[in-house]
GROMACS .gro file of C-alpha atoms in nm:
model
  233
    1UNK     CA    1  -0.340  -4.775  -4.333
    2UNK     CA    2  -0.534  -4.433  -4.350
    3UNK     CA    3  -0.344  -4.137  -4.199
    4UNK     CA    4  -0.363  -4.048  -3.886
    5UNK     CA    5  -0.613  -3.715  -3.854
    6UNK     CA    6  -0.472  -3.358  -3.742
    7UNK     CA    7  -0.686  -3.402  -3.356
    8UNK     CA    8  -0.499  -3.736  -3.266
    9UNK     CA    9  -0.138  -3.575  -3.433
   10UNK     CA   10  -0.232  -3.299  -3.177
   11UNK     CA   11  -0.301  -3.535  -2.875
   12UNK     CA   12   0.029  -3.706  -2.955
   13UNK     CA   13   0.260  -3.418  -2.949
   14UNK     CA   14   0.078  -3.281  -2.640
   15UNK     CA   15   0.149  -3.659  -2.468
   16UNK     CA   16   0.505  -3.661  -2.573
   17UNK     CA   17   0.581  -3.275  -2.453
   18UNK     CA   18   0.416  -3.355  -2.134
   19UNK     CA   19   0.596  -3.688  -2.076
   20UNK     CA   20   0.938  -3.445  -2.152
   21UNK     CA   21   0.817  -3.228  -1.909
   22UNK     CA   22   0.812  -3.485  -1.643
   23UNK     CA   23   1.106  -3.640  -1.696
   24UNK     CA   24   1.260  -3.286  -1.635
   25UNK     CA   25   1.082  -3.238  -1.288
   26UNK     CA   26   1.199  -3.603  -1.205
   27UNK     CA   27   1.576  -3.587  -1.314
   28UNK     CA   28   1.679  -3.243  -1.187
   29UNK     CA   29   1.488  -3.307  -0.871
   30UNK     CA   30   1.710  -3.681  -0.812
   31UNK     CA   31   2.077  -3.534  -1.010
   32UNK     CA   32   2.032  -3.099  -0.971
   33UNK     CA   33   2.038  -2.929  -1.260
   34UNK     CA   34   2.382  -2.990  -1.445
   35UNK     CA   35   2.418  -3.354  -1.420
   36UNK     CA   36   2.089  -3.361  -1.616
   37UNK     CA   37   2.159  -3.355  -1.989
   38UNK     CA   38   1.882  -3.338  -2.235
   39UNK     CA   39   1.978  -3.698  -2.358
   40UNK     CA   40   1.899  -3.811  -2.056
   41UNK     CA   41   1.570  -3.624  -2.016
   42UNK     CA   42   1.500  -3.772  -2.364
   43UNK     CA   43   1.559  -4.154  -2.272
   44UNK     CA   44   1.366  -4.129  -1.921
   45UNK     CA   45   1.067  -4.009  -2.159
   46UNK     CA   46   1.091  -4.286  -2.426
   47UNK     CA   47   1.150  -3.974  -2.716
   48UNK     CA   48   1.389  -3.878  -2.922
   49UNK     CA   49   1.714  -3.614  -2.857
   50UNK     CA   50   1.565  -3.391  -3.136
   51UNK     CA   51   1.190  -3.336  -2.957
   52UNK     CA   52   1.374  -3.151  -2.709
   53UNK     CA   53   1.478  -2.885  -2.969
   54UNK     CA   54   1.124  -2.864  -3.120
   55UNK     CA   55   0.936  -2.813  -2.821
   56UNK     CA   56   1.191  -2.611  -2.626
   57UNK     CA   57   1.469  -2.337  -2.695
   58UNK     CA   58   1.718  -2.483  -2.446
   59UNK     CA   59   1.727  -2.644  -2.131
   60UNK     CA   60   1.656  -2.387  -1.906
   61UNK     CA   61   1.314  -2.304  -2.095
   62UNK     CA   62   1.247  -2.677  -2.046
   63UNK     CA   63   1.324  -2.652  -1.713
   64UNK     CA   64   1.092  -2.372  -1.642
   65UNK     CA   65   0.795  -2.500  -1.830
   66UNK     CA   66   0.848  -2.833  -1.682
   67UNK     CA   67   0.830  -2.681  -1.266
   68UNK     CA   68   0.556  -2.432  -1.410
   69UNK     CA   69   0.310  -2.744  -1.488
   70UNK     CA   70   0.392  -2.892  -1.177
   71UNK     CA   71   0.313  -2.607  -1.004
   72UNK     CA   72  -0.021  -2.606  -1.219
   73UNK     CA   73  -0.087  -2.927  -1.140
   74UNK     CA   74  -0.015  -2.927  -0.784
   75UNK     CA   75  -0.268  -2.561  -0.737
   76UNK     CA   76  -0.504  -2.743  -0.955
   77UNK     CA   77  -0.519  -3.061  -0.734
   78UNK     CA   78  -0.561  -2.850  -0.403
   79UNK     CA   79  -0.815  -2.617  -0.532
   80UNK     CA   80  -1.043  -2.868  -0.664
   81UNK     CA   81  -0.977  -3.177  -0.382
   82UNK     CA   82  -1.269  -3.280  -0.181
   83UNK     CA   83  -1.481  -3.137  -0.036
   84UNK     CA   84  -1.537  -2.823  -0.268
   85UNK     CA   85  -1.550  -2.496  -0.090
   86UNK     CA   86  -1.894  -2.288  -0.142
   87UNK     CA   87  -2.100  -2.028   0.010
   88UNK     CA   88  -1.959  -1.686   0.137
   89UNK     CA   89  -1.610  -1.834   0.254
   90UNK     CA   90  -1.544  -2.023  -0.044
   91UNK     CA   91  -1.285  -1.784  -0.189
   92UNK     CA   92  -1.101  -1.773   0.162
   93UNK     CA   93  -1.044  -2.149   0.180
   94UNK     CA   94  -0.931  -2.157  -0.200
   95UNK     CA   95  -0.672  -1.874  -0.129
   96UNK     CA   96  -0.537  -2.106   0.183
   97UNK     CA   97  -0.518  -2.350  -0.019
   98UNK     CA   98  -0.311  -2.201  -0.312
   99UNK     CA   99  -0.087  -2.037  -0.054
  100UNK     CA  100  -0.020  -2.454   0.126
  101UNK     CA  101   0.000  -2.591  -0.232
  102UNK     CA  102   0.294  -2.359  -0.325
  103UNK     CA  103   0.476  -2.404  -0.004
  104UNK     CA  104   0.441  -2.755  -0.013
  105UNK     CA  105   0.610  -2.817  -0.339
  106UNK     CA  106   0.930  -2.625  -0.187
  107UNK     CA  107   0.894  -2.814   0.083
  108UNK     CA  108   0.835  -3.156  -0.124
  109UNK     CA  109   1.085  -3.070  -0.401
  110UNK     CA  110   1.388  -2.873  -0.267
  111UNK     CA  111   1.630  -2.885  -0.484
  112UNK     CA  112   1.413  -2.844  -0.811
  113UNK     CA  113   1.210  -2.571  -0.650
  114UNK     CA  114   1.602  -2.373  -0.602
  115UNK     CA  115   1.679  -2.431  -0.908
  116UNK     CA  116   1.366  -2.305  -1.046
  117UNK     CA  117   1.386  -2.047  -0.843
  118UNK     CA  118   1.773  -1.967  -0.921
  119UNK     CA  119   1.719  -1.972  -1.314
  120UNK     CA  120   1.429  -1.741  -1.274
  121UNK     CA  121   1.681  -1.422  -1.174
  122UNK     CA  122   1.950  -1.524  -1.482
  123UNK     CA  123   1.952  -1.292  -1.778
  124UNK     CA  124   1.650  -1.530  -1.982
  125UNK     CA  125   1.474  -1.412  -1.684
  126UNK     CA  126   1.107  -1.544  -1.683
  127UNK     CA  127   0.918  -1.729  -1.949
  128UNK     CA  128   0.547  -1.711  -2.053
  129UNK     CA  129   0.541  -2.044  -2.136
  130UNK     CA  130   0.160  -2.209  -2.175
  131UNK     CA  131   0.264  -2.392  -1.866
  132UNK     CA  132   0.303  -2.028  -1.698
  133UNK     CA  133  -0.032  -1.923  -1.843
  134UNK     CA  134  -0.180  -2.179  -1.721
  135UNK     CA  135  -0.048  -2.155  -1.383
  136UNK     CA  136  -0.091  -1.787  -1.386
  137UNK     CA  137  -0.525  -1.761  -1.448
  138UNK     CA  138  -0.524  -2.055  -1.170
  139UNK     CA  139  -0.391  -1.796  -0.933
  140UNK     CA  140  -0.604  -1.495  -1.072
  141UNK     CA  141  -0.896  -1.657  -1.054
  142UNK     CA  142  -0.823  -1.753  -0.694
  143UNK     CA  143  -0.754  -1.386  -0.656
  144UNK     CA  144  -1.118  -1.316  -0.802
  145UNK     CA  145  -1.257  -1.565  -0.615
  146UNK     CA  146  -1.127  -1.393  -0.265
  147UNK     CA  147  -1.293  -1.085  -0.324
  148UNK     CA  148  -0.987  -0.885  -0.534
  149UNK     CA  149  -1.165  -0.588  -0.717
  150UNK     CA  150  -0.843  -0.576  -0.876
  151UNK     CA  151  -0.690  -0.888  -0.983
  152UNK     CA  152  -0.435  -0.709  -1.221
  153UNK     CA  153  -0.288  -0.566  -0.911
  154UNK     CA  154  -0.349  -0.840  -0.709
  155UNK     CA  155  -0.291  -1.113  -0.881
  156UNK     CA  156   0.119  -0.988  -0.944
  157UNK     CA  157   0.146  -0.908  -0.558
  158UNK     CA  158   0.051  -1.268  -0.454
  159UNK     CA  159   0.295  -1.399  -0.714
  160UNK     CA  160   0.544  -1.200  -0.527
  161UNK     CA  161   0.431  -1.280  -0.206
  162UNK     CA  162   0.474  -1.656  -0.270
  163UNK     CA  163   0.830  -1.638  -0.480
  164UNK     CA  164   0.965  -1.445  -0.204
  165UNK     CA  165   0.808  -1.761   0.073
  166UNK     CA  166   0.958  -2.002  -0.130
  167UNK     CA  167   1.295  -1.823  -0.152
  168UNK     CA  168   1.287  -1.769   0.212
  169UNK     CA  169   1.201  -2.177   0.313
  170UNK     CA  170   1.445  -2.283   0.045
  171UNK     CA  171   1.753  -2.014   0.115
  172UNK     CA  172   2.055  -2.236   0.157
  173UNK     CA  173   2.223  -2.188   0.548
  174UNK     CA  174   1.938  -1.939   0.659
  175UNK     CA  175   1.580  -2.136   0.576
  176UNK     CA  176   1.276  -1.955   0.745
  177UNK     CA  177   1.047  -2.237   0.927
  178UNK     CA  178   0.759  -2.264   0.641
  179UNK     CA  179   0.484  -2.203   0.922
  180UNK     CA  180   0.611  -1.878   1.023
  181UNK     CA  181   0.573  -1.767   0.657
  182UNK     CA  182   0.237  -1.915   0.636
  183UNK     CA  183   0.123  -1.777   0.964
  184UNK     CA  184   0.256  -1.415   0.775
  185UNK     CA  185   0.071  -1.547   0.460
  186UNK     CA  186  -0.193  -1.625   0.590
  187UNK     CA  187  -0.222  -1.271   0.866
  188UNK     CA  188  -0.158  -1.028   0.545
  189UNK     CA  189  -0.468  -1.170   0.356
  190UNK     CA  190  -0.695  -1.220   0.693
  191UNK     CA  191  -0.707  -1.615   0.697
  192UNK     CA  192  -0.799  -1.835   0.956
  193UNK     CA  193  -0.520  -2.082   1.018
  194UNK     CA  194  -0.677  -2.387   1.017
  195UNK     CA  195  -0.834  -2.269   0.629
  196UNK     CA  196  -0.621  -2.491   0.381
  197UNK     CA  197  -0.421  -2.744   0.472
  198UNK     CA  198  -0.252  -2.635   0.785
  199UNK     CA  199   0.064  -2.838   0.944
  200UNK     CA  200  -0.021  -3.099   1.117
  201UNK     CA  201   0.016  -3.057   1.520
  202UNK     CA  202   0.189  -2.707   1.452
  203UNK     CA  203  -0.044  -2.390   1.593
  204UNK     CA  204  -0.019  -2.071   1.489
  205UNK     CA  205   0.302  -1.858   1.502
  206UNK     CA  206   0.325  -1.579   1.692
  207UNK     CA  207   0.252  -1.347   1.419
  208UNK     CA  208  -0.115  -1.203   1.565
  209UNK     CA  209  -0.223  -1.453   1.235
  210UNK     CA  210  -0.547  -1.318   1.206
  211UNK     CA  211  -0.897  -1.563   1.278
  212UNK     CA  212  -1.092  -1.220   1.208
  213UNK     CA  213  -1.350  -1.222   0.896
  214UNK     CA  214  -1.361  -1.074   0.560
  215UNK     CA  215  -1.087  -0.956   0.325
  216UNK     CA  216  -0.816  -0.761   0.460
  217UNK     CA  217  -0.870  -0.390   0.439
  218UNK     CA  218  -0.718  -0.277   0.089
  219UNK     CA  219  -0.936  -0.530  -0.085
  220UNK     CA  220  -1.237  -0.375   0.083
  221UNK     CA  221  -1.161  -0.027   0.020
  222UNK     CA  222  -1.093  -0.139  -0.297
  223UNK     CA  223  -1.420  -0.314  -0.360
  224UNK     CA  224  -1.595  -0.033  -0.145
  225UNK     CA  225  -1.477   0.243  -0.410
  226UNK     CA  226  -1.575   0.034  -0.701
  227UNK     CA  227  -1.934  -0.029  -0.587
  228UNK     CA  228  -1.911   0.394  -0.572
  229UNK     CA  229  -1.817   0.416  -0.871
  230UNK     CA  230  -2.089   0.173  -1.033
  231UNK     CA  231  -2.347   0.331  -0.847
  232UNK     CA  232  -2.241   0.671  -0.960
  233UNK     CA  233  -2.262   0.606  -1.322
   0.00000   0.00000   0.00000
């Protein structure tokens, strides 16, 4: 039997960190984060105890790569589901739907999104894991998309923006109702409530949530200056 060649090596260790991955998402989402031990993460995925400590540092890096691609693949699946946004509101109806995507997984997946969420403000802090990466130029080029003339500022502010939502809907004895933080959302960046995916037979909270047009007013001054600016030079 020839050897195997160094492309379908590659596509095997990809499968079996990604089936690791899942298993994560699925165990600490059913048992919370300390009744899962990284044997049992390792049996739900069919691999062995010692892939764990090639792919990953320690648990809580696996953790947060493993909720980082879900939240990849959950942003990906809204922002490409059917029918496609075009034309001039295109990057409107993406940004809706990256804000409902994000606020549906804490809604979906309480107690791993908390625990995500928890480990995030420990000393390891947060990791740029390729999951993260990934997850991170999904949201930036949403941001571009919208109409930000400055997605390096942008781009971190949204983050933000969305930790501090999912925080807020998933804050143990003091939840905030997850419309009133879209309707907020959704008012700050000038979106029409029924962009996205809004909640079924819920209208808009009494937040003035904004059905006006265009970006909101920083990303037109911003844009505004840097047309100035090109046409100066």
């Amino acid at each position: 039997m020839s050897p195997r060649s160094a492309s379908v090596n590659e596509e095997l260790r990809r499968r079996s960190r990604e089936r690791l991955l899942q298993a994560t998402v699925d165990l600490v989402g059913e048992r919370g984060y300390e009744a899962t031990t990284l044997g049992a993460i390792a049996d739900r995925a069919g691999s062995a105890r010692g892939l764990i400590s090639y792919y990953f540092p320690g648990k809580r890096q696996l953790l947060q790569s493993a909720v980082h691609r879900l939240m990849h693949l959950s942003l990906e699946a809204g922002l490409s589901r059917e029918p496609y946004p075009d034309g001039p509101e295109a990057g409107r109806e993406l940004l809706a739907r990256a804000i409902d995507a994000i606020l549906g997984l804490a809604q979906e997946r309480p107690t791993l999104m908390r625990t995500h969420m928890a480990g995030i403000l420990t000393a390891e802090g947060f990791i740029q894991c390729p999951e993260q990466q990934r997850l991170a130029q999904l949201l930036r080029d949403t941001v571009i998309r919208y109409g930000s003339a400055d997605p390096d500022t942008d781009y971190p502010l949204l983050r933000a923006l969305l930790m501090g939502a999912v925080v807020a809907v998933l804050l143990p004895g003091a939840p905030m109702p997850v419309s009133r933080l879209r309707g907020e959302l959704f008012q700050r960046y000038g979106l029409d409530w029924r962009l996205g995916t809004p909640p079924e037979g819920e209208l808009p909270p009494e937040t003035d949530v904004a059905l006006r047009a265009g970006p909101p007013p920083a990303v037109v001054e911003r844009s505004s200056a840097a047309g100035t600016a090109a046409g100066q030079r």
